[in-house]
CSV table of C-alpha atoms in Angstrom, one decimal:
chain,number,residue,atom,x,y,z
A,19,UNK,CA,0.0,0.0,0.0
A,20,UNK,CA,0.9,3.6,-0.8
A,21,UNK,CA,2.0,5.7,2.3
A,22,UNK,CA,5.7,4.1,3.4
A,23,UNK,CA,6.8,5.2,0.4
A,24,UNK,CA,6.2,9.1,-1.2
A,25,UNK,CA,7.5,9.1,-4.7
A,26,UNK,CA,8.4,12.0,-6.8
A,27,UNK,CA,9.1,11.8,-10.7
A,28,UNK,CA,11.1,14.5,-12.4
A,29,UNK,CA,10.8,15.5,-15.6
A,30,UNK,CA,14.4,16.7,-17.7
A,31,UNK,CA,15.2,18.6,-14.4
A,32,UNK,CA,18.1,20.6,-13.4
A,33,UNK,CA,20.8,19.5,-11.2
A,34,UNK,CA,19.4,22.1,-8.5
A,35,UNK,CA,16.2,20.6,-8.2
A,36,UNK,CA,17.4,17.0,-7.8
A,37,UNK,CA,19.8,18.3,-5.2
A,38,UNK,CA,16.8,19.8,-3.2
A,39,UNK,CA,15.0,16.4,-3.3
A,40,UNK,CA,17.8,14.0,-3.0
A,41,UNK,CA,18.6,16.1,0.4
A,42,UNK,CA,14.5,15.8,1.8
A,43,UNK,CA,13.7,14.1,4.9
A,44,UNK,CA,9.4,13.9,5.6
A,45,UNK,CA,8.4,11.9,8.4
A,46,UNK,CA,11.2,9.1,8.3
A,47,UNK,CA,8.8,8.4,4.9
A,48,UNK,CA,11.2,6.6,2.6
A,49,UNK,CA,11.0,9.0,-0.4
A,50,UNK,CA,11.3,7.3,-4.4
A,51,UNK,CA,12.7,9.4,-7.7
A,52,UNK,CA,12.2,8.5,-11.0
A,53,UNK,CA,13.6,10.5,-14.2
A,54,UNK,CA,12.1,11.2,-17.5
A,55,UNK,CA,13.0,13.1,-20.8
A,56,UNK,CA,10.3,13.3,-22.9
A,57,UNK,CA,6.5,13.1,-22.6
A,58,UNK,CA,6.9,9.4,-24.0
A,59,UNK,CA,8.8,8.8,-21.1
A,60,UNK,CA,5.6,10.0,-18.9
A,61,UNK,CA,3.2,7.6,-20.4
A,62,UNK,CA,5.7,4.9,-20.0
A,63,UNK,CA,6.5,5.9,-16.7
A,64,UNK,CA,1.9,5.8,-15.4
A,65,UNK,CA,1.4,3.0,-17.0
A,66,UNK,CA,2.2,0.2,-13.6
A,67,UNK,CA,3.2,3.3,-11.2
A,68,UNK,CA,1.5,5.8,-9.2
A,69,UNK,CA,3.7,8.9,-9.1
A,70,UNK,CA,2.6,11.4,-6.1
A,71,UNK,CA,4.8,14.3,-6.8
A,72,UNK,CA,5.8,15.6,-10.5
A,73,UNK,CA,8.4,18.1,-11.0
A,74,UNK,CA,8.5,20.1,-14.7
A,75,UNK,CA,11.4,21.8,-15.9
A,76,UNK,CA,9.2,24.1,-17.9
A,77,UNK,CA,12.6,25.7,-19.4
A,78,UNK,CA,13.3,22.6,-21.4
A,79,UNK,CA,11.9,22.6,-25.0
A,80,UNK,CA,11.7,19.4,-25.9
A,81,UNK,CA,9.7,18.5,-23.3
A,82,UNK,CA,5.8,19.7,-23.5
A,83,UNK,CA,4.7,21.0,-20.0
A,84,UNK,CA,1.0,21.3,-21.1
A,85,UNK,CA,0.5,18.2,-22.4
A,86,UNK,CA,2.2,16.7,-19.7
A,87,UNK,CA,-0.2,18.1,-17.2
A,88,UNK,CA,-3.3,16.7,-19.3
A,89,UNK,CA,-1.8,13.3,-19.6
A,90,UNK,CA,-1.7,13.1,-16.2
A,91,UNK,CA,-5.5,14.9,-15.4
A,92,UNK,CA,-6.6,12.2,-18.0
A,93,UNK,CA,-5.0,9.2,-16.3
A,94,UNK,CA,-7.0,11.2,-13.2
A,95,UNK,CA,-3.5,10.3,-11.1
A,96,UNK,CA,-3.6,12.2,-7.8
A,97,UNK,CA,-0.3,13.7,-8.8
A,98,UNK,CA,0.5,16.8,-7.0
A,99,UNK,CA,2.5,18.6,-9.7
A,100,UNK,CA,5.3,21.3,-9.5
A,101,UNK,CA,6.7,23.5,-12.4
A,102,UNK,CA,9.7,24.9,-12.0
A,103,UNK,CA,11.7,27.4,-14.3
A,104,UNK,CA,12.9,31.2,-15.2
A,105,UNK,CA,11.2,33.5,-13.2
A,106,UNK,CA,7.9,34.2,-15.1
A,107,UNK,CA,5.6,37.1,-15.1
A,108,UNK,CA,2.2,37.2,-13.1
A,109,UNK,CA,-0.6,35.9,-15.8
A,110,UNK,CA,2.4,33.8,-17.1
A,111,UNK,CA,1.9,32.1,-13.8
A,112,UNK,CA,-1.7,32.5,-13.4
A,113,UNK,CA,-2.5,30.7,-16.9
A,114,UNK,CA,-0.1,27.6,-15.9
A,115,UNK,CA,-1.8,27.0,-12.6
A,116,UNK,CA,-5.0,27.2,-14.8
A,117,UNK,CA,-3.6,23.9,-16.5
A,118,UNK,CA,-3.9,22.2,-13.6
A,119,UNK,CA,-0.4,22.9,-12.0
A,120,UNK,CA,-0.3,22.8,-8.1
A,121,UNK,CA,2.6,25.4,-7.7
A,122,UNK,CA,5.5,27.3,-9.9
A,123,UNK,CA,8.8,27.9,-8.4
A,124,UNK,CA,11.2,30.0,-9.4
A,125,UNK,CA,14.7,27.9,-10.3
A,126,UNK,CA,16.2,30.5,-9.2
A,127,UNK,CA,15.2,29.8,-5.8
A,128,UNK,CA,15.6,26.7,-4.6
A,129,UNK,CA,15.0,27.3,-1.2
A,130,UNK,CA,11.6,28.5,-1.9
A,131,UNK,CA,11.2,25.0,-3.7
A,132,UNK,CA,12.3,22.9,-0.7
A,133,UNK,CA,9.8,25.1,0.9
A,134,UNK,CA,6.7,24.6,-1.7
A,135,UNK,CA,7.9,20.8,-2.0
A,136,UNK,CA,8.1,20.1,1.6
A,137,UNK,CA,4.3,21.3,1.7
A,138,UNK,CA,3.6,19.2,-1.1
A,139,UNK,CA,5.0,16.1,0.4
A,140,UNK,CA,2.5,16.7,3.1
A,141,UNK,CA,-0.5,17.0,1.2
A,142,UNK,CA,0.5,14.0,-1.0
A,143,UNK,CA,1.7,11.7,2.2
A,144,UNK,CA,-2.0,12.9,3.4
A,145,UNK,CA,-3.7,12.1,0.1
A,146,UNK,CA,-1.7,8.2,0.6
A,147,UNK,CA,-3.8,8.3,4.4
A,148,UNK,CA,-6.8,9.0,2.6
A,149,UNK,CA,-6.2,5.7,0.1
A,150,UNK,CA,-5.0,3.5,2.9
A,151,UNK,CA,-8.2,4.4,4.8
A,152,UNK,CA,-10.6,3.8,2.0
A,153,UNK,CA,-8.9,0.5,0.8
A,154,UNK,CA,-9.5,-0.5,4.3
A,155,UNK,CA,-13.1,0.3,4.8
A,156,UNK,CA,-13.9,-1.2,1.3
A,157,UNK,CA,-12.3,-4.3,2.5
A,158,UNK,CA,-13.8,-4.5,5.8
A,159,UNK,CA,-17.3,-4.0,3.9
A,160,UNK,CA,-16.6,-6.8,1.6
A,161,UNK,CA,-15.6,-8.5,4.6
A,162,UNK,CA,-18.4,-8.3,6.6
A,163,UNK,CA,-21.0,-8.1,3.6
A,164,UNK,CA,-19.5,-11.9,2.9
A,165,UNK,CA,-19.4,-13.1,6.3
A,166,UNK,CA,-23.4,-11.2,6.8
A,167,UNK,CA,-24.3,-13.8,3.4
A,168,UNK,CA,-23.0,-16.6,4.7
A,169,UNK,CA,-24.4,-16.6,8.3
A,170,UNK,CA,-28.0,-15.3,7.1
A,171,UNK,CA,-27.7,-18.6,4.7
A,172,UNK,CA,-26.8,-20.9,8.0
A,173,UNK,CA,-29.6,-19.0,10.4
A,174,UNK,CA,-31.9,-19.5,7.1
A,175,UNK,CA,-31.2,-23.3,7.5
A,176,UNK,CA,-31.6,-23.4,11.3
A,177,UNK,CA,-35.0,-21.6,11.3
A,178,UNK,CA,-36.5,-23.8,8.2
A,179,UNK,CA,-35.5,-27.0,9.7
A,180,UNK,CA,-36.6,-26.1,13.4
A,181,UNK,CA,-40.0,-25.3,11.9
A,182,UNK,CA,-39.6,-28.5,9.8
A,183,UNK,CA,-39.3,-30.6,13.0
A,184,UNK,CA,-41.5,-28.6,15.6
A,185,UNK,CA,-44.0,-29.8,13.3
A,186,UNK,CA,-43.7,-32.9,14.6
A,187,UNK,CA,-45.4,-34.6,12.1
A,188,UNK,CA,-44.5,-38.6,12.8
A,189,UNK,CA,-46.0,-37.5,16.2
A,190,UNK,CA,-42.4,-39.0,17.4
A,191,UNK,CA,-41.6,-35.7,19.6
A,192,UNK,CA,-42.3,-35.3,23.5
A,193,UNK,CA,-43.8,-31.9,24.8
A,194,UNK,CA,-40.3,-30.7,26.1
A,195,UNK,CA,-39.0,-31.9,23.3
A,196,UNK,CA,-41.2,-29.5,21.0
A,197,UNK,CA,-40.7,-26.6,23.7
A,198,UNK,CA,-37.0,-27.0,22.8
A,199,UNK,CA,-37.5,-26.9,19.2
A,200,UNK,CA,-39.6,-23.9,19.6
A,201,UNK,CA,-36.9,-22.2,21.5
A,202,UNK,CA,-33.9,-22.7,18.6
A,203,UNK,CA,-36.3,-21.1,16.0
A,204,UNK,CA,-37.1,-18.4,18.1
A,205,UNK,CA,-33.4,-17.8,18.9
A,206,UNK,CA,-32.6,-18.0,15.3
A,207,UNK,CA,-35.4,-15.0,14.3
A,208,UNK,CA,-34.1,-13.1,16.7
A,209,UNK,CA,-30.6,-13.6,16.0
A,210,UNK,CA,-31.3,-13.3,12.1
A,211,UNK,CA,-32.9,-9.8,13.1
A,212,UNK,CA,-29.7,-8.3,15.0
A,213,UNK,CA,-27.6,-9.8,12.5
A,214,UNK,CA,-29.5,-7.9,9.6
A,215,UNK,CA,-29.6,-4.7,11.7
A,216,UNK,CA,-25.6,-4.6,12.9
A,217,UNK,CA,-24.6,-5.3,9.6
A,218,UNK,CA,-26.5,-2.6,8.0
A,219,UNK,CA,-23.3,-1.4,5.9
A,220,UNK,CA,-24.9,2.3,5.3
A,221,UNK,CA,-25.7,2.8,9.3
A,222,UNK,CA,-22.2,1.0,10.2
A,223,UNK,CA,-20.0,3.6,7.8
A,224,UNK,CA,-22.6,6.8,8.4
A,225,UNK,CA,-22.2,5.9,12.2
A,226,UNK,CA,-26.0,6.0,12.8
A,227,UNK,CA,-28.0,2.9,14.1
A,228,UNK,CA,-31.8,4.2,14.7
A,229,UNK,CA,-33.4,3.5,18.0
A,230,UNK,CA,-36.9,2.4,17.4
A,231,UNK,CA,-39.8,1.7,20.1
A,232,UNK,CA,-42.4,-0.6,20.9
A,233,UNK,CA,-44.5,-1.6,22.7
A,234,UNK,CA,-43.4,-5.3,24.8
A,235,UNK,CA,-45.4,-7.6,26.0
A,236,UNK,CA,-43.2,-8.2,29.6
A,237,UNK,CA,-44.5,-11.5,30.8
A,238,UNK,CA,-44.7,-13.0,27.4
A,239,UNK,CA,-40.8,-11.6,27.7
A,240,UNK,CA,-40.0,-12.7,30.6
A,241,UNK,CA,-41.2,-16.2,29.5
A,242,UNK,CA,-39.3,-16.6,26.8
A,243,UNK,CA,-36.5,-15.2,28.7
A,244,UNK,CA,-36.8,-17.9,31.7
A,245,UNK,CA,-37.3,-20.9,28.7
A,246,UNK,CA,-34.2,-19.6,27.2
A,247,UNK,CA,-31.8,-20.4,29.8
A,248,UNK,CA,-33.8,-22.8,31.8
A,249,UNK,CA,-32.1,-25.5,30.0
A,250,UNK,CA,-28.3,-23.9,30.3
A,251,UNK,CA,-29.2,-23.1,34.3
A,252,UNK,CA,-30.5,-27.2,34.1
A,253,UNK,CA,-27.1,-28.7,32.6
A,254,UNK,CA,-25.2,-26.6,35.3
């Protein structure tokens, strides 16, 4: 899983800016580089890799800032991305964060960009959190939605085959016998019905379980109550 490990691609950078990353420390996070030329080398470089910091040396011709930028909006990578180059005027500056660029630094100040990348690195090792957090909550909901099928199918089985036998249709049963009978199928309903109602997925991730109220009989409760562990307080 993403969040050990921050990595940050560069793009035909200059040796200033890969001396201000290869000298970062975030969080005793291991950080990862990777190098590329040419916008050919971008595509190559998405294809089995998630990249969560970009750096574009927007003073190098060859290599197409812009269309680097919607490459990577298309491939909708949470890539925080950084331009860097020659000190640029105002709407120069505003257009390119129009693109979709997260911040432009100067080259000429490369304290500035250890500054601007540091604050990057946070928002990216946060954005990793956020991933970790969601893979986990969509595994714990597969999780649970499997175990919720598989025990509904059991308590299914327990309750039709109770019913089945408190039937008693070979007239083979004594009274007790039927009294137990009746006591597994009710404990099956009920358990059936607090099963479906704590693994309500919405209520479990919303953090909401509604309280609802009615009305009880309390002897016919207390009945059932006293049947239920008769038997347990019998064998003891």
């Amino acid at each position: 899983m993403a969040g050990s490990t921050i990595s940050i691609l560069l793009a035909q950078t200059t040796g200033v800016v890969q001396e201000v990353v290869s000298g970062l420390s975030f969080k005793g996070i291991e950080i990862e580089t990777g190098f590329i030329r040419s916008n050919l080398d971008l595509t190559k470089a998405y294809k089995n890799h998630h990249w969560d910091i970009i750096i574009l040396n927007l003073d190098y011709d060859e290599f197409d800032a812009q269309k680097a930028v919607r490459t990577i909006h298309r491939k909708k990578a949470r890539t925080r991305i950084i331009a860097s180059g020659r000190l640029r005027n105002r709407n120069e500056v505003n257009s390119l964060l129009a693109t979709g660029v997260h911040e432009f630094v100067p080259i000429t100040d490369p304290a500035l960009l250890e500054i601007k990348l540091g604050q990057q690195l946070e928002i990216a090792h946060q954005q990793n959190r956020t991933r970790e957090l969601e893979y986990d909550l969509n595994y714990k909901s597969q999780f649970i939605a499997k175990i919720s099928h598989e025990m509904r199918t059991t308590l299914n089985s327990v309750i039709l085959l109770s019913e089945i036998l408190a039937e008693n249709r070979n007239r083979s049963l004594q009274e007790d016998e039927i009294e137990y009978i009746d006591l597994i199928h009710g404990s099956s309903n009920n358990l059936l019905d607090l099963l479906n109602k704590i693994l309500d997925l919405s209520k479990i991730q919303s953090g909401k379980m509604d309280i609802q109220l009615e009305e009880i009989n309390v002897g016919e409760f207390s009945t059932r109550f006293s049947r239920l562990y008769i038997p347990v307080a019998g064998e003891k």
